[in-house]
Amino acid sequence: MLDLVIRNANLPGGRKGVDIGVRAGRIAAVEPALPAGAAREIDATNRLVTPPFVDAHVHLDSTLSLGLPRLNESGTLLEGIALWGELKPLLTQEAIYERARKLCLWSAARGTLAIRSHVDVCDDRLLAVEALLRLKRDIAPWIDLQLVAFPQDGFYRHAGAAGNLRRALRLGLEVVGGIPHFERTMEDGRLSVRALMRLAAEEGRLVDMHCDETDDPLSRHVETLTAETQRHGMGGRVAGSHLTSMHSMDNYYVSKLIPLMAEAGIAAIANPLINITLQGRHDTYPKRRGMTRVRELMAAGVPVAFGHDCVMDPWYPLGSHDMLEVAGMGLHVGQLTGVHDMAACFGAVTQTPARILNLEGYGLEPGCHADLVILQAADEIEAIRLRAERLFVLRRGEILARAAPREAVVELGGGAYRLDFTRANLDGIPPGG
Ligand code: FE2
């Protein structure tokens, strides 16, 4: 006896019109025409049913703080970091918790049910650490939250960061972070990568470092991160976030670097919305895009995820935690308009980040968690094109969020055209004349 059957589902990758059976919060079967008799049925009407969106890179401690205590006038990363420094003394644990919780409600509505958040550990009070650990426990029934100990002001540059980072890991943060390009010197950056990788290896931690988030083509900490991943045998457990300097690097150098990254098993996390707005700020024209070399990394077999990074905070004034907006921006900035490229952009906000986060039970195979999103779109490309509505968001087989289908009506000469901009809708519009 099944608890739920979702009928007529299109799946990522192209399978169409299959049924998904759910029992005890897990997927029990994915087959055409499952027998009737389940406790509940949802007809997906040949729309895309996908495992949830995964945001591999966001900052929940700063989210929704836009305008506190002022706006970022230059739009640069460095003014954002300075502004965050002005806000920090004013923060309370309660305010951080409340803003982050509100964002997670948006995430749930958007079908984003797994999130990796960096948490600044440079505040000696560790307010954000405690607030987000509490949030992680409280939202565990609906969102998987993975927390990174992130020395925002520099592992060596900020006195006390090293001790705070260890303290934050002991308190329950899971992943080791870093920011080598923000250390005082290239040498300090290199040494910070080595120290943090040693710590992660000793403690059996995952690693996700902000790495080379700069337009400086000589910022090459990704090289050290890659070599350390290889040396410690930590393939599949280490990610480099941003890697924007790779955009500006010499092509010959990159032709050596990318195969080494693939060999080491390191992953890349680009943040298209943020990279396209923060990078290139010192350029006149032409202006660099700043996003890392997504196509080339993917072609070499390096897992590439797209993260949202910021929502209404010192670094970015926009956003609603919609991972389809992220995928759409990544697609445009990376000129990834081929059919397989576009599908890969959908993968960059679903399966690939799930792999990078080492999520358990993610996917559409029997045995996986019944965490599913039904989109108002027939396939991945239509979902990105339309920023498709999340009609149903299911967590462990139960409805967590829902939205009405989006529709516009054009009234012409007594007739009405109901439009949802999908291909199926377009085909259903009768010819005029
Ligand atoms: Fe970030």
XYZ file of C-alpha atoms and ligand atoms in Angstrom:
434
model
C 0.000 0.000 0.000
C 1.456 3.344 -1.087
C 0.911 6.594 0.837
C 1.067 8.722 -2.287
C 1.282 8.369 -6.055
C 2.305 11.256 -8.286
C 0.964 10.432 -11.738
C 2.125 11.563 -15.185
C 5.460 13.000 -14.131
C 8.156 14.183 -16.491
C 11.590 13.613 -14.973
C 14.875 15.482 -15.407
C 16.804 13.779 -18.196
C 13.777 13.251 -20.433
C 11.658 10.362 -19.092
C 8.032 11.319 -19.571
C 4.677 10.303 -18.136
C 5.877 8.055 -15.297
C 4.331 7.550 -11.860
C 6.196 8.014 -8.588
C 5.049 5.942 -5.621
C 5.850 7.023 -2.051
C 5.800 4.950 1.126
C 6.888 6.063 4.617
C 8.548 9.238 3.361
C 10.682 7.487 0.748
C 10.296 6.831 -2.955
C 9.060 3.275 -3.365
C 8.654 3.018 -7.140
C 9.219 5.026 -10.333
C 7.321 3.266 -13.117
C 4.674 3.812 -15.757
C 1.086 3.206 -14.604
C 1.375 2.232 -10.933
C -1.796 0.487 -9.740
C -4.565 2.524 -8.079
C -5.212 2.353 -4.365
C -2.729 4.776 -2.813
C -3.973 6.873 0.081
C -3.495 10.018 -2.003
C -2.783 10.929 -5.626
C -1.444 14.060 -7.281
C -1.677 14.379 -11.061
C 1.445 16.129 -12.344
C -0.193 16.431 -15.806
C 3.086 15.870 -17.665
C 4.941 18.526 -15.781
C 8.481 18.256 -14.463
C 8.894 16.511 -11.126
C 12.372 16.974 -9.729
C 14.274 16.361 -6.518
C 14.457 19.665 -4.642
C 16.714 22.543 -5.453
C 19.949 22.670 -3.476
C 21.731 25.919 -2.706
C 25.379 25.009 -2.245
C 26.459 28.485 -1.192
C 24.623 31.129 0.769
C 25.172 33.357 3.822
C 22.223 33.025 6.191
C 23.859 35.193 8.874
C 23.717 38.302 6.693
C 20.613 37.521 4.671
C 17.724 40.046 4.577
C 19.838 42.681 6.359
C 19.736 45.018 3.360
C 20.128 48.677 4.399
C 21.514 47.861 7.870
C 23.192 50.078 8.786
C 23.458 51.517 5.253
C 23.603 50.468 1.595
C 26.707 49.381 -0.360
C 27.380 52.400 -2.602
C 30.323 51.074 -4.642
C 28.828 47.621 -5.182
C 32.198 45.992 -4.496
C 33.031 42.901 -2.452
C 35.353 44.968 -0.277
C 32.731 47.592 0.640
C 30.349 44.721 1.372
C 32.869 43.209 3.814
C 33.411 46.664 5.405
C 29.652 47.175 5.698
C 29.201 43.769 7.312
C 31.914 44.841 9.792
C 29.809 47.912 10.656
C 26.716 45.767 11.146
C 28.379 43.075 13.277
C 28.506 45.009 16.584
C 24.778 45.739 16.197
C 23.719 42.115 15.662
C 21.760 40.053 18.135
C 21.339 36.307 18.082
C 17.565 36.737 17.866
C 17.731 39.084 14.860
C 20.063 36.741 12.951
C 17.801 33.774 13.735
C 14.628 35.571 12.667
C 16.004 36.882 9.361
C 17.494 33.505 8.464
C 14.264 31.725 9.366
C 12.246 34.056 7.142
C 14.624 33.371 4.289
C 14.182 29.618 4.836
C 10.421 30.049 4.458
C 11.106 31.606 1.064
C 13.470 28.712 0.321
C 10.772 26.149 1.135
C 8.275 27.939 -1.109
C 10.889 27.945 -3.877
C 11.486 24.217 -3.467
C 15.019 24.662 -2.076
C 15.204 22.004 0.625
C 18.949 21.704 1.149
C 21.200 24.645 1.893
C 24.905 25.041 2.667
C 25.402 28.299 4.541
C 28.711 29.894 5.414
C 28.731 31.347 8.928
C 31.131 34.110 9.904
C 33.246 32.976 12.863
C 35.263 36.187 13.216
C 32.902 37.661 15.816
C 34.310 36.450 19.138
C 30.766 36.182 20.540
C 29.899 33.565 17.870
C 26.343 34.925 17.809
C 25.738 33.816 14.245
C 27.096 30.347 14.972
C 24.687 29.850 17.857
C 21.727 31.392 15.986
C 22.214 29.203 12.921
C 22.839 26.021 14.927
C 19.484 26.663 16.615
C 17.875 27.307 13.240
C 19.388 24.114 11.820
C 17.752 22.075 14.592
C 14.423 23.885 14.302
C 14.042 23.576 10.524
C 15.445 20.040 10.225
C 11.950 18.629 9.528
C 11.710 20.737 6.351
C 15.195 21.824 5.260
C 18.630 20.195 5.456
C 20.997 22.942 6.566
C 24.763 22.390 6.399
C 26.930 25.011 8.115
C 30.447 26.126 7.179
C 32.839 27.712 9.685
C 33.867 30.713 7.613
C 36.594 33.130 8.752
C 35.153 36.084 6.808
C 37.866 38.547 7.911
C 40.736 36.153 7.265
C 42.040 33.044 9.066
C 45.360 34.823 9.772
C 44.305 38.424 9.100
C 41.766 38.485 11.922
C 43.215 37.909 15.375
C 41.251 35.135 16.995
C 39.789 33.667 13.809
C 41.722 30.397 14.079
C 40.557 29.779 17.651
C 36.989 30.824 16.878
C 36.866 28.509 13.873
C 37.886 25.522 15.968
C 35.375 26.536 18.650
C 32.604 26.794 16.036
C 33.410 23.290 14.758
C 33.248 21.930 18.286
C 29.867 23.641 18.783
C 28.473 21.788 15.759
C 29.389 23.518 12.508
C 30.274 20.823 10.021
C 32.366 22.188 7.171
C 35.761 23.964 7.157
C 35.749 27.286 5.273
C 38.420 29.801 4.308
C 39.112 32.983 2.368
C 42.744 32.864 1.197
C 42.493 35.807 -1.222
C 41.544 38.094 1.691
C 44.617 37.272 3.787
C 47.289 39.982 3.902
C 49.666 38.351 1.418
C 49.629 35.623 -1.203
C 51.892 33.655 1.131
C 49.453 33.996 4.035
C 46.666 32.888 1.699
C 48.625 29.793 0.681
C 49.500 28.977 4.286
C 45.850 29.414 5.333
C 44.746 26.866 2.729
C 47.361 24.402 3.958
C 46.451 24.875 7.623
C 42.714 24.598 7.022
C 43.089 21.508 4.830
C 45.272 19.882 7.496
C 42.606 20.623 10.102
C 39.848 19.228 7.865
C 41.857 16.084 7.108
C 42.568 15.465 10.790
C 38.932 15.931 11.778
C 37.377 14.219 8.739
C 35.509 17.368 7.669
C 34.188 18.550 4.334
C 35.824 21.730 2.992
C 34.325 24.684 1.150
C 36.540 27.734 0.775
C 35.769 31.096 -0.715
C 38.683 30.946 -3.111
C 40.101 33.594 -5.441
C 36.984 35.793 -5.410
C 38.884 38.492 -7.239
C 39.609 39.685 -10.776
C 43.350 39.288 -10.138
C 44.534 36.589 -12.578
C 47.489 35.888 -10.305
C 45.265 34.891 -7.391
C 45.975 31.172 -7.650
C 44.944 29.730 -4.304
C 42.786 27.234 -6.181
C 46.073 25.630 -7.231
C 47.031 25.096 -3.578
C 43.521 23.926 -2.662
C 43.667 21.412 -5.515
C 47.122 20.147 -4.567
C 46.138 19.803 -0.902
C 42.972 17.915 -1.881
C 45.180 15.505 -3.839
C 47.774 15.218 -1.063
C 45.214 14.433 1.640
C 43.184 12.106 -0.622
C 40.084 14.233 -0.047
C 38.569 14.031 -3.536
C 34.775 14.417 -3.445
C 34.934 16.285 -0.128
C 36.377 19.676 -1.125
C 34.820 22.603 -2.988
C 36.262 25.888 -4.174
C 33.608 28.609 -4.102
C 33.607 31.508 -6.562
C 36.982 30.902 -8.299
C 36.371 34.142 -10.206
C 40.069 34.809 -10.825
C 39.959 31.833 -13.222
C 37.870 34.057 -15.514
C 40.879 36.371 -15.929
C 43.694 33.811 -15.815
C 46.083 33.123 -18.632
C 44.665 30.410 -20.914
C 47.836 28.342 -20.882
C 47.898 28.280 -17.084
C 44.229 27.216 -16.965
C 44.922 24.425 -19.468
C 47.152 22.891 -16.805
C 44.991 23.796 -13.805
C 41.627 22.343 -14.844
C 42.878 18.773 -15.475
C 44.603 18.883 -12.070
C 41.292 19.902 -10.476
C 39.516 17.021 -12.205
C 42.235 14.591 -11.114
C 42.043 15.767 -7.486
C 38.250 15.431 -7.405
C 37.644 19.005 -6.283
C 34.294 20.681 -7.015
C 33.590 24.243 -8.113
C 30.744 26.449 -6.915
C 30.032 29.536 -9.008
C 27.648 32.201 -7.775
C 26.413 33.776 -11.020
C 24.151 36.526 -9.592
C 26.919 37.775 -7.336
C 29.865 37.199 -9.659
C 28.260 39.220 -12.465
C 27.515 42.127 -10.117
C 30.602 42.203 -7.839
C 33.361 41.359 -10.309
C 34.671 43.674 -12.994
C 34.003 46.745 -10.813
C 37.488 48.085 -11.413
C 37.186 47.691 -15.198
C 36.098 50.458 -17.542
C 35.244 48.786 -20.876
C 35.239 46.018 -21.840
C 33.991 44.827 -18.433
C 34.810 41.281 -17.371
C 31.960 38.969 -16.407
C 33.975 37.417 -13.594
C 32.222 34.053 -13.423
C 34.580 31.085 -13.378
C 35.046 28.905 -16.488
C 31.922 26.822 -16.038
C 31.798 25.216 -19.478
C 35.458 24.181 -19.420
C 35.250 22.834 -15.863
C 32.137 20.810 -16.696
C 33.750 19.476 -19.875
C 36.728 18.261 -17.845
C 34.440 16.429 -15.422
C 34.733 18.866 -12.504
C 31.382 19.016 -10.673
C 30.069 22.600 -10.959
C 27.211 23.909 -8.839
C 25.608 27.332 -8.859
C 24.900 29.029 -5.521
C 22.742 32.051 -4.678
C 25.365 33.431 -2.223
C 23.425 36.492 -1.065
C 19.802 37.579 -0.726
C 19.191 41.250 0.200
C 22.370 41.833 2.194
C 25.524 44.030 2.114
C 26.669 42.390 -1.127
C 23.447 42.040 -3.121
C 20.206 44.047 -2.895
C 17.965 41.618 -4.812
C 16.784 38.001 -4.865
C 14.086 35.779 -3.356
C 16.124 32.566 -3.018
C 14.910 31.259 -6.355
C 17.481 28.745 -7.638
C 15.904 28.896 -11.109
C 16.894 32.563 -11.244
C 20.433 31.474 -10.332
C 20.452 28.785 -13.031
C 19.141 31.305 -15.564
C 21.857 33.823 -14.734
C 24.571 31.146 -14.861
C 23.266 30.034 -18.240
C 23.404 33.582 -19.618
C 26.734 34.639 -18.126
C 28.365 31.379 -19.239
C 26.681 31.472 -22.683
C 25.480 27.947 -21.953
C 22.656 27.926 -24.492
C 23.150 24.477 -26.059
C 20.470 21.930 -25.180
C 22.820 19.866 -23.008
C 24.356 23.014 -21.524
C 20.942 24.277 -20.409
C 20.099 20.938 -18.809
C 23.503 21.053 -17.074
C 22.540 24.450 -15.601
C 19.462 22.804 -14.081
C 21.749 20.067 -12.721
C 23.952 22.802 -11.221
C 21.124 23.737 -8.817
C 19.897 20.180 -8.136
C 21.926 16.949 -8.493
C 25.429 18.426 -8.586
C 25.197 20.468 -5.367
C 23.504 17.474 -3.699
C 26.658 15.505 -4.544
C 28.938 18.294 -3.321
C 27.079 18.489 0.002
C 27.294 14.678 0.288
C 23.521 14.598 0.881
C 22.099 11.240 1.877
C 19.020 9.902 0.071
C 18.797 12.628 -2.575
C 17.401 11.689 -5.967
C 14.580 9.973 -7.803
C 15.504 6.332 -7.345
C 13.532 3.985 -5.090
C 14.876 4.362 -1.564
C 15.568 8.099 -1.868
C 13.721 10.564 0.352
C 10.372 11.586 -1.133
C 11.488 15.210 -1.355
C 10.035 16.395 -4.655
C 9.036 19.545 -6.493
C 6.334 19.691 -9.176
C 7.033 22.604 -11.505
C 4.745 24.455 -13.914
C 6.956 23.403 -16.827
C 7.405 20.327 -18.982
C 11.182 20.031 -18.684
C 14.336 21.577 -17.215
C 14.770 24.121 -19.998
C 11.202 25.369 -19.740
C 11.616 25.544 -15.957
C 14.639 27.847 -16.334
C 13.037 29.891 -19.124
C 9.904 30.604 -17.085
C 11.338 30.590 -13.533
C 8.500 28.085 -13.295
C 6.068 28.158 -10.411
C 6.557 25.483 -7.736
C 3.078 23.974 -7.768
C 3.862 21.441 -5.040
C 6.884 21.095 -2.778
C 6.920 17.756 -0.968
C 9.076 16.873 2.015
C 9.210 13.211 3.008
C 6.066 12.663 0.950
C 4.023 15.395 2.633
C 3.038 18.724 1.070
C 5.281 21.440 2.513
C 4.422 24.298 0.144
C 2.165 24.914 -2.785
C 1.442 27.652 -5.313
C -1.342 28.273 -7.800
C -0.396 27.931 -11.473
C 0.630 31.266 -12.960
C -1.672 32.506 -15.709
C -2.323 35.696 -17.652
C -5.447 36.438 -19.646
C -5.539 38.469 -22.869
C -9.033 39.629 -23.809
C -9.552 40.296 -27.496
C -12.842 40.938 -29.334
C -14.988 39.036 -26.888
C -12.553 36.099 -26.710
C -10.113 35.369 -23.933
C -6.687 33.745 -24.283
C -5.403 32.073 -21.137
C -1.622 32.087 -21.253
C 1.016 30.426 -19.074
C 3.859 30.778 -21.627
C 4.599 27.028 -21.732
C 5.151 25.201 -25.005
C 2.021 23.099 -24.414
C -0.036 26.259 -23.890
C 1.402 27.831 -27.043
C 0.441 24.757 -29.076
C -3.109 25.019 -27.657
C -3.717 28.593 -28.792
C -6.080 28.485 -31.823
C -4.950 30.296 -34.965
C -6.346 33.785 -35.587
C -7.490 35.217 -38.881
Fe 29.961 33.684 -0.304
